[in-house]
Coordinates of C-alpha atoms in Angstrom, one line a residue:
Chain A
X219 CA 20.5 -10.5 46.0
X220 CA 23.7 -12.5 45.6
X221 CA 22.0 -14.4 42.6
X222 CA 24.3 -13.2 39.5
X223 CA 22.9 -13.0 36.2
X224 CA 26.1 -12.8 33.9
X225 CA 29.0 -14.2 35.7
X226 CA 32.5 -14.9 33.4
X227 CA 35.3 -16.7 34.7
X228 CA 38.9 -15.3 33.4
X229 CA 37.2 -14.4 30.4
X230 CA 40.1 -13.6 27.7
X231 CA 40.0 -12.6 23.8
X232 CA 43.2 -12.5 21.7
X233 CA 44.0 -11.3 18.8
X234 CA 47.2 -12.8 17.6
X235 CA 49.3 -11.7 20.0
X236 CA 47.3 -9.0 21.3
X237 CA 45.3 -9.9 24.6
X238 CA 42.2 -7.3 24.0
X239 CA 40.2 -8.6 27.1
X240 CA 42.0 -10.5 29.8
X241 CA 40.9 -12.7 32.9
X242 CA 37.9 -10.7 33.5
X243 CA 35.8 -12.0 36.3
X244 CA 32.4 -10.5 36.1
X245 CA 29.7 -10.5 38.4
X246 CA 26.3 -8.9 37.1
X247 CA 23.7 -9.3 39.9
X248 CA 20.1 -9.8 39.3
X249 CA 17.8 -6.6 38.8
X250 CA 20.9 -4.7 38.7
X251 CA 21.7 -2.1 36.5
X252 CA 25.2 -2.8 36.0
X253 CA 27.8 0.1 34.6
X254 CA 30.3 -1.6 32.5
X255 CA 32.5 1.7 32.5
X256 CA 36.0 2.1 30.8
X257 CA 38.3 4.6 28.0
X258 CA 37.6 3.8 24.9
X259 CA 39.5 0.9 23.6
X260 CA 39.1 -0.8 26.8
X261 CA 37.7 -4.1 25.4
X262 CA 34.2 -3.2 26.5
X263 CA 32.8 -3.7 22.8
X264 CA 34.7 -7.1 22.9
X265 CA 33.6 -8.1 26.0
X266 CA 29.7 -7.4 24.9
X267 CA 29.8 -9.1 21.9
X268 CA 31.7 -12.3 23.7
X269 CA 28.6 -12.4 26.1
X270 CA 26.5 -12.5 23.0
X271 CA 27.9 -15.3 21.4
X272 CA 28.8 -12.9 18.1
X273 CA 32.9 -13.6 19.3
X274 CA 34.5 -16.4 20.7
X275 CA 36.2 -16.1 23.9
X276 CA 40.0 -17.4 23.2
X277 CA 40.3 -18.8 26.9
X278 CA 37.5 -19.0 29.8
X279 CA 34.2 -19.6 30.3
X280 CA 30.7 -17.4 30.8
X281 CA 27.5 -18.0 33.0
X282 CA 24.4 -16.4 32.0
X283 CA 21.0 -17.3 34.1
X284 CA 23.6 -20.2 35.6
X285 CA 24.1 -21.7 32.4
X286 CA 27.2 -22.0 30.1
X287 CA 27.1 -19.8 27.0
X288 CA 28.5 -21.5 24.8
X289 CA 26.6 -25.0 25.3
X290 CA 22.9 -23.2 25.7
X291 CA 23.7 -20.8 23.3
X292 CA 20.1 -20.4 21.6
X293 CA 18.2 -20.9 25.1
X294 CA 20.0 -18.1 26.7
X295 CA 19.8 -15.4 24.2
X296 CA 15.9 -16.2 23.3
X297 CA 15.8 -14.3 27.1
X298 CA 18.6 -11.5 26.4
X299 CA 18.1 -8.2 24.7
X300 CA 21.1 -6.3 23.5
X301 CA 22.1 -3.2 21.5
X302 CA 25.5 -3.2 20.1
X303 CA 27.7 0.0 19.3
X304 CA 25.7 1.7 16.6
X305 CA 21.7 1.0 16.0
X306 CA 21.2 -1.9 13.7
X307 CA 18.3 -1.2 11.1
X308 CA 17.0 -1.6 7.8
X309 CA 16.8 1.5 6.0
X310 CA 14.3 0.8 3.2
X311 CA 12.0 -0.8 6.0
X312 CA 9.8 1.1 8.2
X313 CA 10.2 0.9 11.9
X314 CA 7.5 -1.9 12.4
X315 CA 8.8 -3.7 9.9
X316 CA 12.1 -3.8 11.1
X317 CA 10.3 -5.3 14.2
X318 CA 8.4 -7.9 12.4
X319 CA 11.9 -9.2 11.1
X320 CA 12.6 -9.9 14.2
X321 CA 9.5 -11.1 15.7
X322 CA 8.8 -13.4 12.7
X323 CA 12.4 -14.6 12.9
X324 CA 12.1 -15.4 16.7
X325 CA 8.4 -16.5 16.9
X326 CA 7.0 -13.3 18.8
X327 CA 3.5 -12.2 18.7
X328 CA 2.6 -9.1 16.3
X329 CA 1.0 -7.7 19.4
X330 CA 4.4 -7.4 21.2
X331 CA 5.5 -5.1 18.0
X332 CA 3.1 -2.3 19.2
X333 CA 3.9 -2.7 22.5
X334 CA 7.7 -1.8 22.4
X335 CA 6.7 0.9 20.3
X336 CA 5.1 2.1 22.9
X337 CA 7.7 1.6 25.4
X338 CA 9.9 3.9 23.1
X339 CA 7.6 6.2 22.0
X340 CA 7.8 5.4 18.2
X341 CA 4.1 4.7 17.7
X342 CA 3.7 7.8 15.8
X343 CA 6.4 7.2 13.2
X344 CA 6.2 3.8 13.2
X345 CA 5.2 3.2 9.5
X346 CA 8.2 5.8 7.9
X347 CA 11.3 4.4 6.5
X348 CA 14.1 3.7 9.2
X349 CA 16.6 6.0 6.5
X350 CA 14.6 9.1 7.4
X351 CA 14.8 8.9 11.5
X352 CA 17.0 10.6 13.6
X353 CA 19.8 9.2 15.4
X354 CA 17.9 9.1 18.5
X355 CA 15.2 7.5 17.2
X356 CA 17.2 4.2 15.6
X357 CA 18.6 4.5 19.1
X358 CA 15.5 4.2 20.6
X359 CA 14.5 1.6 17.7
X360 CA 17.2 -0.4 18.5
X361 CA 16.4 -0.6 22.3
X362 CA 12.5 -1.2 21.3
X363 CA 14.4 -4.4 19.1
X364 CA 16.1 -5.8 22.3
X365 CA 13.0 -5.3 24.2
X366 CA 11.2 -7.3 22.0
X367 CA 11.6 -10.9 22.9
X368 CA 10.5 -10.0 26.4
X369 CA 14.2 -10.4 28.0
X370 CA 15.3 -11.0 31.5
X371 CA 18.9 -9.3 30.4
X372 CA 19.3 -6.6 28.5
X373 CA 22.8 -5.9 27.0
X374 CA 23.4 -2.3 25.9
X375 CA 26.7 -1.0 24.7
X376 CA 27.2 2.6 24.7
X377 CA 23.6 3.4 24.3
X378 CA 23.7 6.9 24.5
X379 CA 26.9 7.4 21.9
X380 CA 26.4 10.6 19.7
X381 CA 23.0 10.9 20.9
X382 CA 22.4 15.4 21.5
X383 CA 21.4 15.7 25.6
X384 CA 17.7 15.1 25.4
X385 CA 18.0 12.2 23.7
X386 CA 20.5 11.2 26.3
X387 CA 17.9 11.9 28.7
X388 CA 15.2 9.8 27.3
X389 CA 17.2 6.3 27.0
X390 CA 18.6 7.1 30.5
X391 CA 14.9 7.0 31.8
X392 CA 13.8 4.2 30.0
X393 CA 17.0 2.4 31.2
X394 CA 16.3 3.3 34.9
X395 CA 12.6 1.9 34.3
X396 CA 13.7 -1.6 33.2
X397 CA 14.6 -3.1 36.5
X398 CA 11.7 -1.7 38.7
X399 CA 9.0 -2.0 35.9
X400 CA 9.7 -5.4 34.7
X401 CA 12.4 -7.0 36.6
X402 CA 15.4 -6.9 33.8
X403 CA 18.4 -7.2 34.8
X404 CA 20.6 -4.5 32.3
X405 CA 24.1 -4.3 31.7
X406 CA 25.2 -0.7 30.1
X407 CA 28.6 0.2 29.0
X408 CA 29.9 3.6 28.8
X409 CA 33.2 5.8 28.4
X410 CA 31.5 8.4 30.9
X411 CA 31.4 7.9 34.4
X412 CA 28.6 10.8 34.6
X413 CA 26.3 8.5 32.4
X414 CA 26.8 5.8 35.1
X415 CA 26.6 7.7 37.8
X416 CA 23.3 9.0 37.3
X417 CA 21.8 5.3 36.2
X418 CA 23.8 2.1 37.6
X419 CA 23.8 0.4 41.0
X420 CA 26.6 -1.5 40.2
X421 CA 30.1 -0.6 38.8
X422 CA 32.7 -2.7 36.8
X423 CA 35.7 -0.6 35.1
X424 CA 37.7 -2.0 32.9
X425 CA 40.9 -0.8 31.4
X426 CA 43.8 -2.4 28.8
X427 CA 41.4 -5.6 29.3
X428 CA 41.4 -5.6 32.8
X429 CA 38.9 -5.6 35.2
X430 CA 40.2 -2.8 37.5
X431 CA 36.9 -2.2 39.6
X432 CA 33.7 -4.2 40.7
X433 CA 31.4 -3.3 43.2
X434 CA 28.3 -1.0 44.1
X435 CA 28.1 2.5 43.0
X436 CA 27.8 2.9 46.7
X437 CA 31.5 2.0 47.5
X438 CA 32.8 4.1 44.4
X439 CA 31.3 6.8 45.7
X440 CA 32.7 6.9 49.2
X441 CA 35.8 6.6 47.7
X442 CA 35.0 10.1 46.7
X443 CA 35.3 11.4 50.1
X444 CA 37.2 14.2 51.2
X445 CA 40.5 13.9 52.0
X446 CA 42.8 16.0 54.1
X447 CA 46.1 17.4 52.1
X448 CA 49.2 18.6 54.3
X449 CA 52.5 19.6 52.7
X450 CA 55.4 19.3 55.2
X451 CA 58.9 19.3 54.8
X452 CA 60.0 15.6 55.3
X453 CA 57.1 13.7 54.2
X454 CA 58.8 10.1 54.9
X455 CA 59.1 10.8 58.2
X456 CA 56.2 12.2 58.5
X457 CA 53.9 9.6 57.2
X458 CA 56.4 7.0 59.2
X459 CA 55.0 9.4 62.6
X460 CA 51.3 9.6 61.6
X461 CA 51.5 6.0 60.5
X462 CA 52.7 4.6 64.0
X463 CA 50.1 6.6 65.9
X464 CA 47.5 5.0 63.6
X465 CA 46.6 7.3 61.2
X466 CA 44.9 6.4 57.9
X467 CA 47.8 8.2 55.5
X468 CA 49.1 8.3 52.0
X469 CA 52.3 10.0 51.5
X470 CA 53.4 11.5 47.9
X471 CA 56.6 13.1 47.6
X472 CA 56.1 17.1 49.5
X473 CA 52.7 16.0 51.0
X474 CA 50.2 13.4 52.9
X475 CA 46.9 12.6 52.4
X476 CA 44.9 11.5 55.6
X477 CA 41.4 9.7 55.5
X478 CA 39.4 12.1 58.0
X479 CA 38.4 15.8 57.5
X480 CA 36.9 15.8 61.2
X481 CA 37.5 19.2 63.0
X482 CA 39.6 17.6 66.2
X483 CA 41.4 15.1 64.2
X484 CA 43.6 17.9 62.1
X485 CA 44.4 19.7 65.5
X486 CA 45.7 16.5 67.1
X487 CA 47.4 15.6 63.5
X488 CA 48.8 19.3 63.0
X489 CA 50.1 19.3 66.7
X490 CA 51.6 15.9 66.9
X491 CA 53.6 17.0 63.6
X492 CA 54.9 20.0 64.9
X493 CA 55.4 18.2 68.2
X494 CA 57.9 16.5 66.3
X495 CA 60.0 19.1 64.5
X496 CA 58.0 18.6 61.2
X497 CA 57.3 21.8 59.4
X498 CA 54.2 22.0 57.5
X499 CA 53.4 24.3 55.0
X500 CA 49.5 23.9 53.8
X501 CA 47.1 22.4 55.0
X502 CA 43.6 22.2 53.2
X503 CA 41.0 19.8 52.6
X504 CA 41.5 17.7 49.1
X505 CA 38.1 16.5 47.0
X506 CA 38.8 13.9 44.7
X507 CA 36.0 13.6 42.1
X508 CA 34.8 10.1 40.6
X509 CA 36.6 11.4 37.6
X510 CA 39.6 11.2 39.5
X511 CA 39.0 8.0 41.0
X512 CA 38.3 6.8 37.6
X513 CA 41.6 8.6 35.8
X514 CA 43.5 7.1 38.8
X515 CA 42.1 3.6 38.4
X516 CA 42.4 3.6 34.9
X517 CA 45.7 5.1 34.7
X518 CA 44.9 7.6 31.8
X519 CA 46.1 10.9 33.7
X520 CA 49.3 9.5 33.7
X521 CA 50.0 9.2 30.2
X522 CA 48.6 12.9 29.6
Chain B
X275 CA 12.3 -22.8 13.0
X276 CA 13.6 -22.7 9.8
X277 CA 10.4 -21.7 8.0
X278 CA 10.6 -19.1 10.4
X279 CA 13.9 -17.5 9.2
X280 CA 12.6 -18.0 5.8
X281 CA 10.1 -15.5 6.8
X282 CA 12.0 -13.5 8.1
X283 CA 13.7 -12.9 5.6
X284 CA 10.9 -12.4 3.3
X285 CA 9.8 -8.9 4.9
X286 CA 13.3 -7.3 3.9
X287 CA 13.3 -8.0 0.2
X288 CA 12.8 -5.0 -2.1
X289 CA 10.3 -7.2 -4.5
X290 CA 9.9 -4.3 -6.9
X291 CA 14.0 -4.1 -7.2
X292 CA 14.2 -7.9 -7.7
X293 CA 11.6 -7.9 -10.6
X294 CA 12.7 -4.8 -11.9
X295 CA 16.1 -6.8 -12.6
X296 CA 14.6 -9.6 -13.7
X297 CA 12.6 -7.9 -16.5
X298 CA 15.9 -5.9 -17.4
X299 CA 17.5 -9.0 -17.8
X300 CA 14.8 -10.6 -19.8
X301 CA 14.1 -7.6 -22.1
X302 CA 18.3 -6.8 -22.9
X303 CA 18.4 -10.8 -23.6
X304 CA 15.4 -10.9 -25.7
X305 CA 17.2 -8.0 -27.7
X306 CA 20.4 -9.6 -27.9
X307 CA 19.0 -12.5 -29.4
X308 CA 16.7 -10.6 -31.5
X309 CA 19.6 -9.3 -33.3
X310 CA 21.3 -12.4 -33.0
X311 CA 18.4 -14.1 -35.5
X312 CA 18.8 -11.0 -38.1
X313 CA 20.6 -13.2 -40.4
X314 CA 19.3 -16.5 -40.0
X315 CA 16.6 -17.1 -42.6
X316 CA 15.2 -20.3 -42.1
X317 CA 14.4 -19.4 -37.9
X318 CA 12.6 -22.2 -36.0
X319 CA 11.6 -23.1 -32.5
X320 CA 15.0 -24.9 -32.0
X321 CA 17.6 -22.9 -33.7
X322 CA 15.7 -19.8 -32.1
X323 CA 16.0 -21.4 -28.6
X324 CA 20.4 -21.6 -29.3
X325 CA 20.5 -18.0 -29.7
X326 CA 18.4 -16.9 -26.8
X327 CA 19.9 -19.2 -24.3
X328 CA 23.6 -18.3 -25.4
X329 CA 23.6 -14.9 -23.4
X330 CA 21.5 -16.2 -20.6
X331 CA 23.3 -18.8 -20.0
X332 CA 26.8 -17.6 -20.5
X333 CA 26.3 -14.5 -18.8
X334 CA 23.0 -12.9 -17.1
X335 CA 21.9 -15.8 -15.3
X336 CA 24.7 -16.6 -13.5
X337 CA 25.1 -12.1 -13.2
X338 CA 21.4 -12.1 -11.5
X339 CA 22.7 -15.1 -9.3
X340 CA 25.8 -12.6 -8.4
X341 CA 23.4 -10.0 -7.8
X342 CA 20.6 -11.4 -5.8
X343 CA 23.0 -12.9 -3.1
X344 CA 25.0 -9.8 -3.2
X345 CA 21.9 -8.2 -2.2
X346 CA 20.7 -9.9 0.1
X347 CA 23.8 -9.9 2.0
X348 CA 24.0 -5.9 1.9
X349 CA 20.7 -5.6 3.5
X350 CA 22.8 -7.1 6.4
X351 CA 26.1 -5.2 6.1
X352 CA 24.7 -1.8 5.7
X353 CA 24.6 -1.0 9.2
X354 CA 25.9 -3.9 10.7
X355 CA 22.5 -5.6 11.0
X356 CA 25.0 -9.1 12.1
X357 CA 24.7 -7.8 15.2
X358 CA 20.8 -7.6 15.6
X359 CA 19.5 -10.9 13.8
X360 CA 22.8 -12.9 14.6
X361 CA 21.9 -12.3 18.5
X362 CA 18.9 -14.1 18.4
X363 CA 17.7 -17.1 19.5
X364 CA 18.3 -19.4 15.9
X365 CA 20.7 -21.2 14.9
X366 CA 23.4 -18.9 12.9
X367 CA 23.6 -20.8 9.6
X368 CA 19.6 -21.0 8.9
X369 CA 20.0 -17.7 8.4
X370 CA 22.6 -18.3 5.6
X371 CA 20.8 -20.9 4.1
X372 CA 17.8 -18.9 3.7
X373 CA 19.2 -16.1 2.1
X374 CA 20.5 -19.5 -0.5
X375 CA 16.6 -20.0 -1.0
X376 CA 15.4 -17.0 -1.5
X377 CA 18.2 -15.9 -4.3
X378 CA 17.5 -19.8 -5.7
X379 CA 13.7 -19.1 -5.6
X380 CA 14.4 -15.6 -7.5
X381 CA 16.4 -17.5 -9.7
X382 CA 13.6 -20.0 -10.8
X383 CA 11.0 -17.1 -11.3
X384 CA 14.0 -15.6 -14.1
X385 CA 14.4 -18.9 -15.6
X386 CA 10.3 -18.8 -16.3
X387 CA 10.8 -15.3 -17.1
X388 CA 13.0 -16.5 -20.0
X389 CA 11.3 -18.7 -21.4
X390 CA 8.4 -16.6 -21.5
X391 CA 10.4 -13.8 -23.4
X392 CA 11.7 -16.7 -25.7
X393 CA 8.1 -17.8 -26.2
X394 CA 7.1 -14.4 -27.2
X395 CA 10.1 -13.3 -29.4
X396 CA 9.6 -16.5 -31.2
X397 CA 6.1 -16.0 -32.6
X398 CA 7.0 -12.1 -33.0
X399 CA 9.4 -13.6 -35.5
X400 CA 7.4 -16.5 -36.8
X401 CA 9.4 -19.3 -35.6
X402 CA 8.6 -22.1 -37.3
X403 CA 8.6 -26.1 -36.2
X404 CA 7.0 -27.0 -33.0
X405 CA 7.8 -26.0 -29.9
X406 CA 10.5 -28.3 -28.6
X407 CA 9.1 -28.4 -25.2
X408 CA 10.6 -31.5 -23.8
X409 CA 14.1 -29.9 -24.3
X410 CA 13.5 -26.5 -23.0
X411 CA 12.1 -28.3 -20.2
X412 CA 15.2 -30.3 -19.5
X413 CA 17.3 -27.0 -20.3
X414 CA 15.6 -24.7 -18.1
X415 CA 15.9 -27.5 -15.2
X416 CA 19.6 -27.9 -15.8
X417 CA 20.2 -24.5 -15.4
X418 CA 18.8 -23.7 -12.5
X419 CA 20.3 -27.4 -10.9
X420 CA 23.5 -26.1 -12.7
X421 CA 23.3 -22.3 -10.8
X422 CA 23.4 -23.9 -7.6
X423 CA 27.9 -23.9 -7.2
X424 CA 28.0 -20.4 -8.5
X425 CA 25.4 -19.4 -5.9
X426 CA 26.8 -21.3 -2.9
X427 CA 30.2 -19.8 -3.8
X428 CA 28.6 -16.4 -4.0
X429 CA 27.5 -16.3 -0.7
X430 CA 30.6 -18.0 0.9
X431 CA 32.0 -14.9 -0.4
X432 CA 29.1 -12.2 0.4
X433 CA 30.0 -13.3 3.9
X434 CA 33.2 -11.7 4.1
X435 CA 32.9 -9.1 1.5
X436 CA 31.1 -5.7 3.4
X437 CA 31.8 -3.5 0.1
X438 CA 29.0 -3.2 -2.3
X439 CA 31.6 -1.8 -5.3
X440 CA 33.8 -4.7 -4.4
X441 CA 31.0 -7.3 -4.1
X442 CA 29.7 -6.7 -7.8
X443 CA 33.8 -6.8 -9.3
X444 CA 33.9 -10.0 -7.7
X445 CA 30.8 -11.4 -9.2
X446 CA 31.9 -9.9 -12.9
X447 CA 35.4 -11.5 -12.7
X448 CA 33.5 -15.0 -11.9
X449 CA 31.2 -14.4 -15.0
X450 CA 33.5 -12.4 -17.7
X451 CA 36.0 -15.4 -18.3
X452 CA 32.9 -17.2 -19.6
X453 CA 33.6 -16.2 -22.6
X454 CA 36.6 -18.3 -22.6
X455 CA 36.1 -21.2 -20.1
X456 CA 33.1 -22.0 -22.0
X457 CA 34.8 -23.2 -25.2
X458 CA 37.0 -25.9 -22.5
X459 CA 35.4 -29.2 -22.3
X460 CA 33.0 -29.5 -19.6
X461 CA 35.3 -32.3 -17.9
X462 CA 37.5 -29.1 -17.5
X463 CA 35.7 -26.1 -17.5
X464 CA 32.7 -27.4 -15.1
X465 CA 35.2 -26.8 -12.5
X466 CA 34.5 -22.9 -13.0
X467 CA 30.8 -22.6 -11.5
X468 CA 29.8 -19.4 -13.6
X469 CA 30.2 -21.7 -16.6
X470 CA 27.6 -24.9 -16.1
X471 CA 24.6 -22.9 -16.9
X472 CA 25.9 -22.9 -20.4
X473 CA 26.8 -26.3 -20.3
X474 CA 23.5 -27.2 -19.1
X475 CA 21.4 -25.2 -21.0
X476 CA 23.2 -24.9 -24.4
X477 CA 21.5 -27.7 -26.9
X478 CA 23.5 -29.8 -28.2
X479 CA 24.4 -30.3 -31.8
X480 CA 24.3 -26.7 -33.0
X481 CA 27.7 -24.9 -34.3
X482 CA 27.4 -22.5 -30.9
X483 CA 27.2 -26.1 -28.5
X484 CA 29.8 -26.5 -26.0
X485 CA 31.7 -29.7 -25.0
X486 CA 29.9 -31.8 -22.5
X487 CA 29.7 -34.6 -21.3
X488 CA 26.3 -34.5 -18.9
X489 CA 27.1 -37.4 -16.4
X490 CA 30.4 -36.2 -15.1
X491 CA 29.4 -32.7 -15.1
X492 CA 26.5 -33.6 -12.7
X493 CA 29.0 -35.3 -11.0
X494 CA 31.2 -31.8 -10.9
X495 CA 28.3 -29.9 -9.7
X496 CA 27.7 -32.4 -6.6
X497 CA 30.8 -31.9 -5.9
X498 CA 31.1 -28.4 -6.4
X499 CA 28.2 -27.6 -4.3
X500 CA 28.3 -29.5 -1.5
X501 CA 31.5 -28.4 -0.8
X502 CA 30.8 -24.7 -1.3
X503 CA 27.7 -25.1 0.7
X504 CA 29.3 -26.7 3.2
X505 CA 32.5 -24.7 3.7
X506 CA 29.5 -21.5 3.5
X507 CA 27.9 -22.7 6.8
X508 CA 30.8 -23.4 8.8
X509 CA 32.6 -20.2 8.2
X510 CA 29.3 -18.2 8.5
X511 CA 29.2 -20.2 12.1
X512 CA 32.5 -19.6 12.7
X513 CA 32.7 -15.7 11.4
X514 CA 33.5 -13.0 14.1
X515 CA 30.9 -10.4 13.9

């Protein structure tokens, strides 16, 4: 599975002399359903639509299916599906027709029409006028217009934006489906690390244009292990202690934060402490959440 | 795979809107030269034809030209349907191009819709003469070769502008000075796009004919075009969406 679908190499965007996106180094494996997770603002939406051709990168270079972008432009994205901030549609058209548009423009069957209909559940109102669906159902147009050419990528920025919980639900499922049902690799970006959570196996979060995470779900999750929190009196010399008997520690100014909850560990770390003239004051276990992890690795709780 | 963007941009035109336009145009310009003719006594084919072409010309034509593109283009701003079509596999300025077609393609069926309306006013009033067939011919064919700079400027400049409102002040401040850049010479005023359908179409030899001087204007409009046309594409291609 080390086959990557999108891969960039210090991929940058400027605006004059702001850098929106800077030396990002994706990695998007193959059937993977990669998170692309960061605060609004981020340079998510710039990334997407750089991997799309819409913008031009100012500096590096992106792989998709092992070819360059920007030299196999039309070959690529005949086999990548993608849904951009807000649905794209054509009011006075109904939602077939908004289809055929874009199966007559890219040479797709009028079968494939009813099929992705289908796949969203808009057979029934197929033949009304775009203007009069919901939100979640030009959402779920839109997904049904990325679907259409068959792809082998699907690119889908903030799918779920503004969309009430049900709705949520429903392109959550269908996005969970693509990679077991028919092998599509999807890329989803989101401001929520819930929304991630419950769909991606794999994690990029980006933040002032920079990649600050990549890897499985997996590994940001153990990161959300349970950590033990001791508030002592000298905590430099304390962490200098724990450190040189090998202890896993972080220090912060009145505390430390060791790696291990485990039952015998605290009594050997508690008595070595006092052992050594340290006073403690509290000690209790600290949970951080994968909102913390994300605050913390985006730097936003800071500036609160 | 250009027949097929052509297509494809077929299934979003409002055909009703289009030819509901194009028969206000034709009906306000029939009246306008209806009243035009109330005091000229001795109406024939010819003379008839001066006063129905001098408002078509001058100023619907090239404001249907305006509208079409502008049009077109909304279908594609209105929410940012870029995005969607300028994803897919085709190259980005067929898509421009066509949109050029089909607004040139509307603008032929107007042009027969003119001369239809002329044709019909004409023996309402009892024109008299024959019809001078040979020289609407060559008029109607020179204003549709001569809408060509005003609609390939049109659509360099749909590209950037998202703003219906805006879009149709832009298209009246091309057209409105008509009134004035008509009465330059050609050698001059061709330079103007809005203007050439006048030039073009306007017979010569009547008190209402404009200056021109036909070889250097095609000349003009060549030059015009291509470089609208040109310039069109490659920021279209070159556009951040």
């Amino acid at each position: 599975m080390d086959e990557y679908i999108i891969k960039t190499r210090n991929l940058t965007k400027k605006h004059g002399n702001v850098t929106s996106v800077n030396s990002l180094n994706l990695e998007v494996p193959e059937r993977s359903i990669y998170g692309f997770l960061g605060p609004n603002g981020a340079g998510k939406t710039t990334t997407i639509k750089m991997l799309l051709g819409l913008i031009k990168p100012s500096n590096g270079n992106i792989e998709i299916f092992n070819r360059d972008l920007l030299k196999n432009r039309s070959s690529i994205l005949s086999k990548v599906g993608s849904l951009v901030e807000s649905p794209s549609y054509y009011g006075h058209l109904s939602g077939y027709k908004n289809l055929e548009v874009l199966a007559t423009m890219l040479d797709i069957k009028k079968s494939r029409i009813d099929e992705v209909l289908r796949l969203v559940r808009l057979t029934k109102e197929a033949h009304k006028p775009v203007k009069h669906y919901s939100l979640g159902m030009k959402q779920r147009l839109g997904i049904a217009s990325a679907l259409i050419g068959e792809p082998k990528l699907l690119i889908l920025d903030e799918p779920t934006n503004g969309l009430d919980p049900s709705g949520i639900q429903e392109i959550r499922e269908l996005i969970i489906e693509m990679p077991k049902q028919f092998g599509i690799t999807v890329m989803v970006s989101s401001h929520l690390l819930s929304e991630i959570d419950a769909m991606a196996t794999h994690v990029g979060i980006i933040n002032e244009g920079k990649l600050v995470f990549q890897d499985k779900l997996d590994v940001l999750q153990n990161k959300n292990k349970s950590q033990l929190y001791l508030e002592v009196g000298n905590s430099k010399s304390a962490y200098s202690q724990l450190r040189n008997q090998g202890w896993e520690v972080d220090h912060n100014s009145n505390g430390l934060l060791v790696n291990s909850i485990c039952r015998e560990d605290i009594a050997k770390i508690v008595e070595s402490l006092v052992l050594e003239k340290n006073l403690i004051y509290k000690v209790n276990e600290h949970k951080r959440s994968l909102e913390d992890i994300f605050l913390n690795l985006t730097k936003k709780g800071q500036s609160l | 795979m250009f027949i097929r963007s052509l297509n494809s941009e077929k299934i979003k035109i409002q055909w009703y809107f289009f030819f509901l336009l194009i028969i206000c145009e034709t009906l306000i310009n029939s009246f306008l030269s209806f009243i035009a003719v109330g005091q000229d006594f001795a109406l024939n084919w010819n003379n008839f034809y001066t006063y129905a072409a001098n408002f078509h010309s001058m100023f619907f034509f090239p404001l249907l030209a305006g509208l079409f593109t502008t049009l077109l283009y909304r279908y594609e701003h209105n929410n940012s349907n870029w995005k969607n079509i300028l994803t897919g596999s085709i190259p980005k300025h067929y898509i421009y191009l066509s949109k050029m077609i089909w607004v040139f393609l509307f603008l032929i069926i107007t042009q027969l819709f003119f001369f239809l309306s002329y044709f019909l006013i004409g023996q309402i009033l009892g024109a008299e003469g024959t019809l001078p067939l040979f020289s609407i011919f060559k008029s109607l064919i020179g204003g549709i070769i001569a809408i060509i700079p005003l609609l390939a400027l049109q659509s360099w400049i749909s590209i950037y502008i998202k703003n219906f409102g805006a879009s149709l002040v832009i298209v009246l401040g091309l057209i409105i000075p008509n009134l004035l850049l008509t009465g330059m010479h050609s050698n001059l005023g061709g330079w103007f796009p809005s203007t050439i359908p006048f030039y073009t179409m306007m017979p010569q030899g009547t008190q209402f004919s404009p200056r021109v001087d036909l070889f250097s204007l095609y000349i003009i409009v060549a030059i015009t075009s291509t470089v609208y046309i040109l310039s069109g594409s490659i920021s279209f291609r070159k556009r951040e969406w």
